[in-house]
mmCIF file of C-alpha atoms in Angstrom:
data_model
loop_
_atom_site.group_PDB
_atom_site.id
_atom_site.type_symbol
_atom_site.label_atom_id
_atom_site.label_comp_id
_atom_site.label_asym_id
_atom_site.label_seq_id
_atom_site.Cartn_x
_atom_site.Cartn_y
_atom_site.Cartn_z
ATOM 1 C CA MET A 944 28.444 8.735 23.407
ATOM 2 C CA ALA A 945 27.466 9.435 27.010
ATOM 3 C CA ALA A 946 29.407 7.918 29.902
ATOM 4 C CA VAL A 947 28.062 4.565 31.089
ATOM 5 C CA SER A 948 27.630 3.296 34.639
ATOM 6 C CA ASN A 949 26.493 -0.313 34.269
ATOM 7 C CA ALA A 950 26.389 -3.306 31.933
ATOM 8 C CA LEU A 951 22.877 -2.512 30.691
ATOM 9 C CA GLU A 952 24.013 0.890 29.429
ATOM 10 C CA VAL A 953 27.029 -0.756 27.784
ATOM 11 C CA ALA A 954 24.606 -3.101 25.996
ATOM 12 C CA VAL A 955 22.595 -0.107 24.747
ATOM 13 C CA GLN A 956 25.739 1.443 23.305
ATOM 14 C CA GLU A 957 26.638 -1.827 21.586
ATOM 15 C CA PHE A 958 23.078 -1.931 20.207
ATOM 16 C CA GLU A 959 23.583 1.595 18.850
ATOM 17 C CA ARG A 960 26.668 0.420 16.933
ATOM 18 C CA TYR A 961 24.651 -2.511 15.587
ATOM 19 C CA LEU A 962 21.855 -0.214 14.380
ATOM 20 C CA ARG A 963 24.319 2.091 12.662
ATOM 21 C CA ALA A 964 26.435 -0.595 11.004
ATOM 22 C CA GLU A 965 24.002 -3.375 10.152
ATOM 23 C CA ARG A 966 20.466 -2.035 10.204
ATOM 24 C CA ALA A 967 21.186 1.330 8.534
ATOM 25 C CA VAL A 968 18.228 2.910 10.318
ATOM 26 C CA SER A 969 17.435 6.557 9.691
ATOM 27 C CA PRO A 970 19.005 9.179 11.999
ATOM 28 C CA HIS A 971 15.519 10.020 13.298
ATOM 29 C CA THR A 972 14.760 6.395 14.228
ATOM 30 C CA LEU A 973 18.198 5.936 15.772
ATOM 31 C CA ARG A 974 17.797 9.040 17.917
ATOM 32 C CA ALA A 975 14.304 8.015 19.028
ATOM 33 C CA TYR A 976 15.289 4.429 19.881
ATOM 34 C CA LEU A 977 18.331 5.524 21.882
ATOM 35 C CA GLY A 978 16.240 8.044 23.810
ATOM 36 C CA ASP A 979 13.714 5.312 24.612
ATOM 37 C CA LEU A 980 16.368 2.833 25.737
ATOM 38 C CA ASN A 981 18.219 5.396 27.831
ATOM 39 C CA ASP A 982 14.936 6.107 29.584
ATOM 40 C CA LEU A 983 14.530 2.373 30.166
ATOM 41 C CA CYS A 984 18.046 2.227 31.636
ATOM 42 C CA GLY A 985 17.165 5.019 34.034
ATOM 43 C CA TYR A 986 14.043 3.179 35.188
ATOM 44 C CA ALA A 987 15.931 -0.105 35.513
ATOM 45 C CA ALA A 988 18.544 1.583 37.695
ATOM 46 C CA GLU A 989 15.781 2.914 39.960
ATOM 47 C CA VAL A 990 14.516 -0.629 40.602
ATOM 48 C CA GLY A 991 17.992 -2.108 41.028
ATOM 49 C CA VAL A 992 18.513 -3.705 37.608
ATOM 50 C CA ALA A 993 21.904 -3.083 35.982
ATOM 51 C CA GLU A 994 22.495 -6.229 33.905
ATOM 52 C CA PRO A 995 20.926 -7.045 30.508
ATOM 53 C CA GLY A 996 20.177 -10.579 31.681
ATOM 54 C CA ALA A 997 17.955 -9.239 34.469
ATOM 55 C CA LEU A 998 15.451 -7.674 32.059
ATOM 56 C CA ASN A 999 12.091 -9.409 32.255
ATOM 57 C CA VAL A 1000 8.572 -8.781 31.040
ATOM 58 C CA SER A 1001 7.385 -7.511 34.433
ATOM 59 C CA LEU A 1002 10.014 -4.762 34.439
ATOM 60 C CA LEU A 1003 9.289 -3.810 30.843
ATOM 61 C CA ARG A 1004 5.538 -3.651 31.460
ATOM 62 C CA ALA A 1005 6.060 -1.566 34.597
ATOM 63 C CA TRP A 1006 8.235 0.871 32.619
ATOM 64 C CA LEU A 1007 5.629 1.180 29.865
ATOM 65 C CA ALA A 1008 2.895 1.618 32.489
ATOM 66 C CA ARG A 1009 4.837 4.555 33.895
ATOM 67 C CA GLN A 1010 5.041 6.070 30.414
ATOM 68 C CA HIS A 1011 1.276 5.745 30.091
ATOM 69 C CA ALA A 1012 0.775 7.356 33.519
ATOM 70 C CA LEU A 1013 2.975 10.263 32.409
ATOM 71 C CA GLY A 1014 0.573 10.884 29.526
ATOM 72 C CA ARG A 1015 2.686 9.594 26.630
ATOM 73 C CA SER A 1016 0.732 9.283 23.407
ATOM 74 C CA ARG A 1017 -0.185 5.942 21.887
ATOM 75 C CA ALA A 1018 2.250 6.633 19.058
ATOM 76 C CA THR A 1019 5.074 7.180 21.571
ATOM 77 C CA LEU A 1020 4.144 4.049 23.527
ATOM 78 C CA ALA A 1021 4.056 2.024 20.310
ATOM 79 C CA ARG A 1022 7.497 3.307 19.307
ATOM 80 C CA ARG A 1023 8.944 2.606 22.756
ATOM 81 C CA THR A 1024 7.558 -0.910 22.636
ATOM 82 C CA ALA A 1025 9.156 -1.391 19.213
ATOM 83 C CA ALA A 1026 12.486 -0.062 20.512
ATOM 84 C CA VAL A 1027 12.439 -2.472 23.457
ATOM 85 C CA ARG A 1028 11.501 -5.424 21.246
ATOM 86 C CA ALA A 1029 14.364 -4.658 18.878
ATOM 87 C CA PHE A 1030 16.757 -4.324 21.828
ATOM 88 C CA THR A 1031 15.724 -7.499 23.672
ATOM 89 C CA GLY A 1032 15.725 -9.460 20.416
ATOM 90 C CA HIS A 1033 19.304 -8.303 19.840
ATOM 91 C CA LEU A 1034 20.274 -9.280 23.404
ATOM 92 C CA ARG A 1035 18.731 -12.720 22.925
ATOM 93 C CA ARG A 1036 20.667 -13.300 19.688
ATOM 94 C CA ARG A 1037 23.890 -12.331 21.470
ATOM 95 C CA GLY A 1038 23.175 -14.764 24.268
ATOM 96 C CA LEU A 1039 22.729 -12.082 26.926
ATOM 97 C CA LEU A 1040 19.120 -13.139 27.557
ATOM 98 C CA GLN A 1041 17.927 -16.718 27.961
ATOM 99 C CA ALA A 1042 14.483 -15.767 26.641
ATOM 100 C CA ASP A 1043 13.190 -12.680 24.872
ATOM 101 C CA PRO A 1044 10.736 -10.779 27.127
ATOM 102 C CA GLY A 1045 9.966 -8.320 24.350
ATOM 103 C CA LEU A 1046 7.942 -10.984 22.552
ATOM 104 C CA LEU A 1047 5.443 -10.944 25.439
ATOM 105 C CA LEU A 1048 4.705 -7.230 25.153
ATOM 106 C CA GLY A 1049 1.492 -6.099 23.536
ATOM 107 C CA THR A 1050 1.644 -3.259 21.033
ATOM 108 C CA PRO A 1051 -0.528 -0.207 21.779
ATOM 109 C CA LYS A 1052 -2.643 0.578 18.744
ATOM 110 C CA ARG A 1053 -1.708 3.893 17.258
ATOM 111 C CA HIS A 1054 -4.434 6.413 16.566
ATOM 112 C CA ARG A 1055 -4.124 7.331 12.918
ATOM 113 C CA ASP A 1056 -5.656 10.693 12.075
ATOM 114 C CA LEU A 1057 -6.693 11.128 8.486
ATOM 115 C CA PRO A 1058 -4.026 13.349 6.912
ATOM 116 C CA GLY A 1059 -4.927 16.743 5.554
ATOM 117 C CA VAL A 1060 -4.843 16.891 1.772
ATOM 118 C CA LEU A 1061 -5.401 19.427 -0.967
ATOM 119 C CA THR A 1062 -8.200 19.023 -3.422
ATOM 120 C CA GLN A 1063 -7.045 18.593 -6.989
ATOM 121 C CA ASP A 1064 -8.275 22.124 -7.735
ATOM 122 C CA ASP A 1065 -6.294 23.518 -4.792
ATOM 123 C CA ALA A 1066 -3.160 21.725 -5.974
ATOM 124 C CA ALA A 1067 -3.565 23.150 -9.469
ATOM 125 C CA ARG A 1068 -4.163 26.653 -8.085
ATOM 126 C CA LEU A 1069 -1.068 26.468 -5.896
ATOM 127 C CA LEU A 1070 1.264 25.350 -8.660
ATOM 128 C CA ASP A 1071 -0.227 27.476 -11.451
ATOM 129 C CA GLU A 1072 -0.321 30.750 -9.489
ATOM 130 C CA LEU A 1073 3.084 30.530 -7.803
ATOM 131 C CA ASP A 1074 5.394 33.502 -8.362
ATOM 132 C CA VAL A 1075 8.430 32.053 -10.135
ATOM 133 C CA GLU A 1076 10.413 35.246 -10.613
ATOM 134 C CA GLY A 1077 14.157 34.924 -10.082
ATOM 135 C CA PRO A 1078 16.327 31.906 -9.191
ATOM 136 C CA LEU A 1079 14.567 31.293 -5.872
ATOM 137 C CA GLY A 1080 11.186 31.412 -7.542
ATOM 138 C CA LEU A 1081 12.294 28.748 -10.016
ATOM 139 C CA ARG A 1082 13.678 26.651 -7.169
ATOM 140 C CA ASP A 1083 10.548 26.931 -5.057
ATOM 141 C CA LEU A 1084 8.273 25.946 -7.923
ATOM 142 C CA ALA A 1085 10.489 22.945 -8.667
ATOM 143 C CA VAL A 1086 10.453 21.958 -4.983
ATOM 144 C CA LEU A 1087 6.647 22.037 -4.783
ATOM 145 C CA GLU A 1088 6.178 20.379 -8.172
ATOM 146 C CA VAL A 1089 8.535 17.512 -7.313
ATOM 147 C CA LEU A 1090 7.060 17.017 -3.828
ATOM 148 C CA TYR A 1091 3.528 16.838 -5.180
ATOM 149 C CA GLY A 1092 4.401 15.213 -8.501
ATOM 150 C CA THR A 1093 6.332 12.310 -6.993
ATOM 151 C CA GLY A 1094 5.078 12.016 -3.404
ATOM 152 C CA VAL A 1095 8.635 11.807 -2.064
ATOM 153 C CA ARG A 1096 9.435 12.619 1.557
ATOM 154 C CA VAL A 1097 11.022 15.997 2.223
ATOM 155 C CA SER A 1098 14.243 14.292 3.395
ATOM 156 C CA GLU A 1099 14.321 12.318 0.140
ATOM 157 C CA LEU A 1100 13.805 15.491 -1.901
ATOM 158 C CA CYS A 1101 16.691 17.242 -0.164
ATOM 159 C CA GLY A 1102 18.922 14.201 -0.669
ATOM 160 C CA LEU A 1103 18.506 14.214 -4.448
ATOM 161 C CA ASP A 1104 21.526 14.803 -6.663
ATOM 162 C CA ILE A 1105 21.373 16.177 -10.189
ATOM 163 C CA ASP A 1106 22.118 12.760 -11.679
ATOM 164 C CA ASP A 1107 19.155 11.241 -9.826
ATOM 165 C CA LEU A 1108 16.815 13.126 -12.157
ATOM 166 C CA ASP A 1109 16.285 11.510 -15.553
ATOM 167 C CA THR A 1110 14.164 13.946 -17.557
ATOM 168 C CA ASP A 1111 14.256 11.774 -20.673
ATOM 169 C CA ARG A 1112 12.671 8.805 -18.923
ATOM 170 C CA ARG A 1113 10.694 11.058 -16.581
ATOM 171 C CA THR A 1114 11.951 9.291 -13.456
ATOM 172 C CA VAL A 1115 13.820 10.214 -10.301
ATOM 173 C CA ARG A 1116 16.061 7.879 -8.286
ATOM 174 C CA VAL A 1117 15.261 8.172 -4.584
ATOM 175 C CA LEU A 1118 17.145 6.883 -1.551
ATOM 176 C CA GLY A 1119 14.481 6.148 1.047
ATOM 177 C CA LYS A 1120 14.271 4.866 4.599
ATOM 178 C CA GLY A 1121 16.705 2.140 5.559
ATOM 179 C CA GLY A 1122 18.848 2.939 2.527
ATOM 180 C CA ARG A 1123 16.261 1.447 0.164
ATOM 181 C CA GLU A 1124 16.530 2.828 -3.358
ATOM 182 C CA ARG A 1125 13.527 3.168 -5.644
ATOM 183 C CA THR A 1126 12.701 4.768 -8.977
ATOM 184 C CA VAL A 1127 9.708 7.103 -9.003
ATOM 185 C CA PRO A 1128 7.892 8.461 -12.072
ATOM 186 C CA ILE A 1129 7.854 12.223 -12.412
ATOM 187 C CA GLY A 1130 5.206 14.068 -14.420
ATOM 188 C CA GLU A 1131 5.853 16.561 -17.182
ATOM 189 C CA PRO A 1132 5.151 19.723 -15.106
ATOM 190 C CA ALA A 1133 7.547 18.614 -12.356
ATOM 191 C CA ALA A 1134 10.224 17.588 -14.859
ATOM 192 C CA ARG A 1135 9.871 20.902 -16.690
ATOM 193 C CA ALA A 1136 10.086 22.898 -13.438
ATOM 194 C CA ALA A 1137 13.220 20.977 -12.416
ATOM 195 C CA GLN A 1138 14.809 21.588 -15.820
ATOM 196 C CA ASP A 1139 14.027 25.324 -15.634
ATOM 197 C CA TRP A 1140 15.629 25.455 -12.184
ATOM 198 C CA LEU A 1141 18.729 23.624 -13.400
ATOM 199 C CA ARG A 1142 19.050 25.818 -16.468
ATOM 200 C CA ALA A 1143 18.262 29.294 -15.162
ATOM 201 C CA GLY A 1144 18.098 29.111 -11.369
ATOM 202 C CA ARG A 1145 20.728 26.827 -9.899
ATOM 203 C CA PRO A 1146 23.746 28.384 -11.725
ATOM 204 C CA ALA A 1147 22.953 31.743 -10.102
ATOM 205 C CA ILE A 1148 23.136 30.261 -6.568
ATOM 206 C CA SER A 1149 25.655 27.421 -6.808
ATOM 207 C CA ASN A 1150 29.165 27.674 -5.415
ATOM 208 C CA GLU A 1151 31.939 25.373 -4.206
ATOM 209 C CA GLU A 1152 29.665 24.112 -1.417
ATOM 210 C CA SER A 1153 26.942 22.946 -3.805
ATOM 211 C CA GLY A 1154 28.445 19.680 -4.916
ATOM 212 C CA ALA A 1155 26.016 17.485 -6.851
ATOM 213 C CA ALA A 1156 22.933 18.546 -4.868
ATOM 214 C CA LEU A 1157 19.846 19.072 -7.005
ATOM 215 C CA PHE A 1158 18.218 21.652 -4.720
ATOM 216 C CA LEU A 1159 20.222 24.413 -3.037
ATOM 217 C CA GLY A 1160 19.685 26.801 -0.166
ATOM 218 C CA VAL A 1161 20.196 30.531 -0.498
ATOM 219 C CA ARG A 1162 23.892 30.188 0.417
ATOM 220 C CA GLY A 1163 24.549 27.513 -2.180
ATOM 221 C CA GLY A 1164 24.684 24.443 0.043
ATOM 222 C CA ARG A 1165 22.342 21.485 -0.180
ATOM 223 C CA LEU A 1166 18.767 22.457 0.703
ATOM 224 C CA HIS A 1167 17.912 21.397 4.271
ATOM 225 C CA PRO A 1168 14.535 19.783 5.098
ATOM 226 C CA THR A 1169 13.764 22.597 7.554
ATOM 227 C CA SER A 1170 14.246 25.145 4.772
ATOM 228 C CA ALA A 1171 12.114 23.073 2.397
ATOM 229 C CA ARG A 1172 9.283 23.012 4.958
ATOM 230 C CA ARG A 1173 9.555 26.768 5.342
ATOM 231 C CA ILE A 1174 9.376 27.190 1.550
ATOM 232 C CA VAL A 1175 6.198 25.114 1.316
ATOM 233 C CA HIS A 1176 4.403 27.000 4.097
ATOM 234 C CA ALA A 1177 5.482 30.404 2.780
ATOM 235 C CA ARG A 1178 4.520 29.711 -0.819
ATOM 236 C CA ILE A 1179 1.104 28.336 0.122
ATOM 237 C CA ALA A 1180 0.482 31.469 2.211
ATOM 238 C CA GLU A 1181 1.446 33.698 -0.729
ATOM 239 C CA VAL A 1182 -1.034 32.069 -3.082
ATOM 240 C CA GLY A 1183 -3.874 32.274 -0.569
ATOM 241 C CA GLN A 1184 -7.193 30.404 -0.575
ATOM 242 C CA VAL A 1185 -5.237 27.142 -0.315
ATOM 243 C CA PRO A 1186 -5.142 25.227 3.000
ATOM 244 C CA ASP A 1187 -1.754 25.384 4.704
ATOM 245 C CA LEU A 1188 0.109 22.085 4.452
ATOM 246 C CA SER A 1189 3.576 20.776 5.192
ATOM 247 C CA PRO A 1190 5.663 18.862 2.627
ATOM 248 C CA HIS A 1191 4.192 15.709 4.156
ATOM 249 C CA GLY A 1192 0.756 17.104 3.348
ATOM 250 C CA LEU A 1193 1.782 17.346 -0.297
ATOM 251 C CA ARG A 1194 2.888 13.703 -0.106
ATOM 252 C CA HIS A 1195 -0.509 12.782 1.325
ATOM 253 C CA SER A 1196 -2.184 14.775 -1.444
ATOM 254 C CA ALA A 1197 -0.171 13.015 -4.147
ATOM 255 C CA ALA A 1198 -1.102 9.572 -2.792
ATOM 256 C CA THR A 1199 -4.777 10.449 -2.425
ATOM 257 C CA HIS A 1200 -5.013 11.899 -5.925
ATOM 258 C CA LEU A 1201 -3.308 8.822 -7.390
ATOM 259 C CA LEU A 1202 -5.918 6.571 -5.780
ATOM 260 C CA GLU A 1203 -8.747 8.880 -6.853
ATOM 261 C CA GLY A 1204 -7.394 8.669 -10.390
ATOM 262 C CA GLY A 1205 -7.569 4.873 -10.389
ATOM 263 C CA ALA A 1206 -4.064 3.813 -9.302
ATOM 264 C CA ASP A 1207 -3.926 0.473 -7.488
ATOM 265 C CA LEU A 1208 -2.704 0.275 -3.913
ATOM 266 C CA ARG A 1209 0.440 -1.724 -4.724
ATOM 267 C CA SER A 1210 1.588 0.858 -7.261
ATOM 268 C CA VAL A 1211 1.069 3.676 -4.763
ATOM 269 C CA GLN A 1212 3.028 1.666 -2.187
ATOM 270 C CA GLU A 1213 5.959 1.388 -4.631
ATOM 271 C CA ILE A 1214 5.840 5.089 -5.487
ATOM 272 C CA LEU A 1215 5.748 6.202 -1.856
ATOM 273 C CA GLY A 1216 8.386 3.708 -0.726
ATOM 274 C CA HIS A 1217 6.286 2.167 2.035
ATOM 275 C CA ALA A 1218 7.759 -1.046 3.413
ATOM 276 C CA SER A 1219 4.292 -2.232 4.442
ATOM 277 C CA LEU A 1220 1.079 -2.137 2.449
ATOM 278 C CA GLN A 1221 -0.729 -1.441 5.718
ATOM 279 C CA THR A 1222 0.782 2.047 5.760
ATOM 280 C CA THR A 1223 -0.455 2.745 2.246
ATOM 281 C CA GLN A 1224 -3.947 1.543 3.130
ATOM 282 C CA LEU A 1225 -4.415 4.670 5.225
ATOM 283 C CA TYR A 1226 -4.975 6.561 1.990
ATOM 284 C CA THR A 1227 -7.941 4.382 1.065
ATOM 285 C CA HIS A 1228 -9.652 5.771 4.157
ATOM 286 C CA VAL A 1229 -8.824 9.303 3.020
ATOM 287 C CA SER A 1230 -10.394 8.671 -0.379
ATOM 288 C CA ALA A 1231 -13.410 7.010 1.210
ATOM 289 C CA GLU A 1232 -13.982 9.998 3.480
ATOM 290 C CA ARG A 1233 -13.815 12.376 0.538
ATOM 291 C CA LEU A 1234 -16.212 10.241 -1.456
ATOM 292 C CA LYS A 1235 -18.650 10.308 1.443
ATOM 293 C CA GLN A 1236 -18.349 14.085 1.591
ATOM 294 C CA VAL A 1237 -19.092 14.363 -2.126
ATOM 295 C CA HIS A 1238 -22.073 12.044 -1.696
ATOM 296 C CA ARG A 1239 -23.453 14.098 1.194
ATOM 297 C CA GLN A 1240 -23.130 17.304 -0.807
ATOM 298 C CA ALA A 1241 -24.299 16.064 -4.192
ATOM 299 C CA HIS A 1242 -26.869 13.320 -3.668
ATOM 300 C CA PRO A 1243 -30.459 14.479 -3.041
ATOM 301 C CA ARG A 1244 -30.735 12.012 -0.171
ATOM 302 C CA GLY A 1245 -27.134 12.288 0.982
ATOM 303 C CA VAL A 1246 -28.154 14.201 4.100
ATOM 304 C CA GLN A 1247 -31.431 13.579 5.836
ATOM 305 C CA ASP A 1248 -33.488 16.568 6.892
ATOM 306 C CA ALA A 1249 -33.522 17.227 10.623
#
């Protein structure tokens, strides 16, 4: 932890311990929240505020207004507002604030771009034409098949252990955000690719550093999300004629194809591990846009003549 100079910074450090011990937030969220709150501390010091009890809605709004003036995106402003609300709520519960000023903050609406997705034909081409020669070829096919076949996040994929895969029941046990565990169905192609990797690929790479990790890097340690992203981009480029996507793009594709195939929104929410149905509803817009595109291309009156 960085050195502190006032009581407000001490409160931020205590809040960090609370997030780690009781909220079990992801490392990414923890890092982002602490960066936001340290920035707030810097602004508060500039205007002469050094005590948690001196935080008020005017100061918080002025800080957020500065962020907006600096050109921060709506997504960043929304996250910073969420970080402040969590912090001031914690201070109020500890008795360091008489009232919670975070409750008076509005939340900037985030602009949600429609995610890029593969068509079902593109997904089939990618997975059917992949070069699977050698241990790394078997691993890479299994990585892509499991990402697309289950819709798991890349961090969740890399966190899988061998025992998390149940090929008999065709399920995989996933540890998601906030330490929430869920069981996700896995299709036959993905299960078969994972079995081939375990049988003929993993033994050739594993060593004393491998532990129970399902997917391994070239040196035998647990596969890192950065390496998994690199694998996805490289393998898509090798196949060609398939739009470049990240692992998150494969997750988007899996969700969209589930909805196109008739899956209900609640089931997709469970599979993806979304805490809120509102997040899953984004994919209904994706499907609607694709349906409109099909209509424009296929219906004789889908596009009016100029």
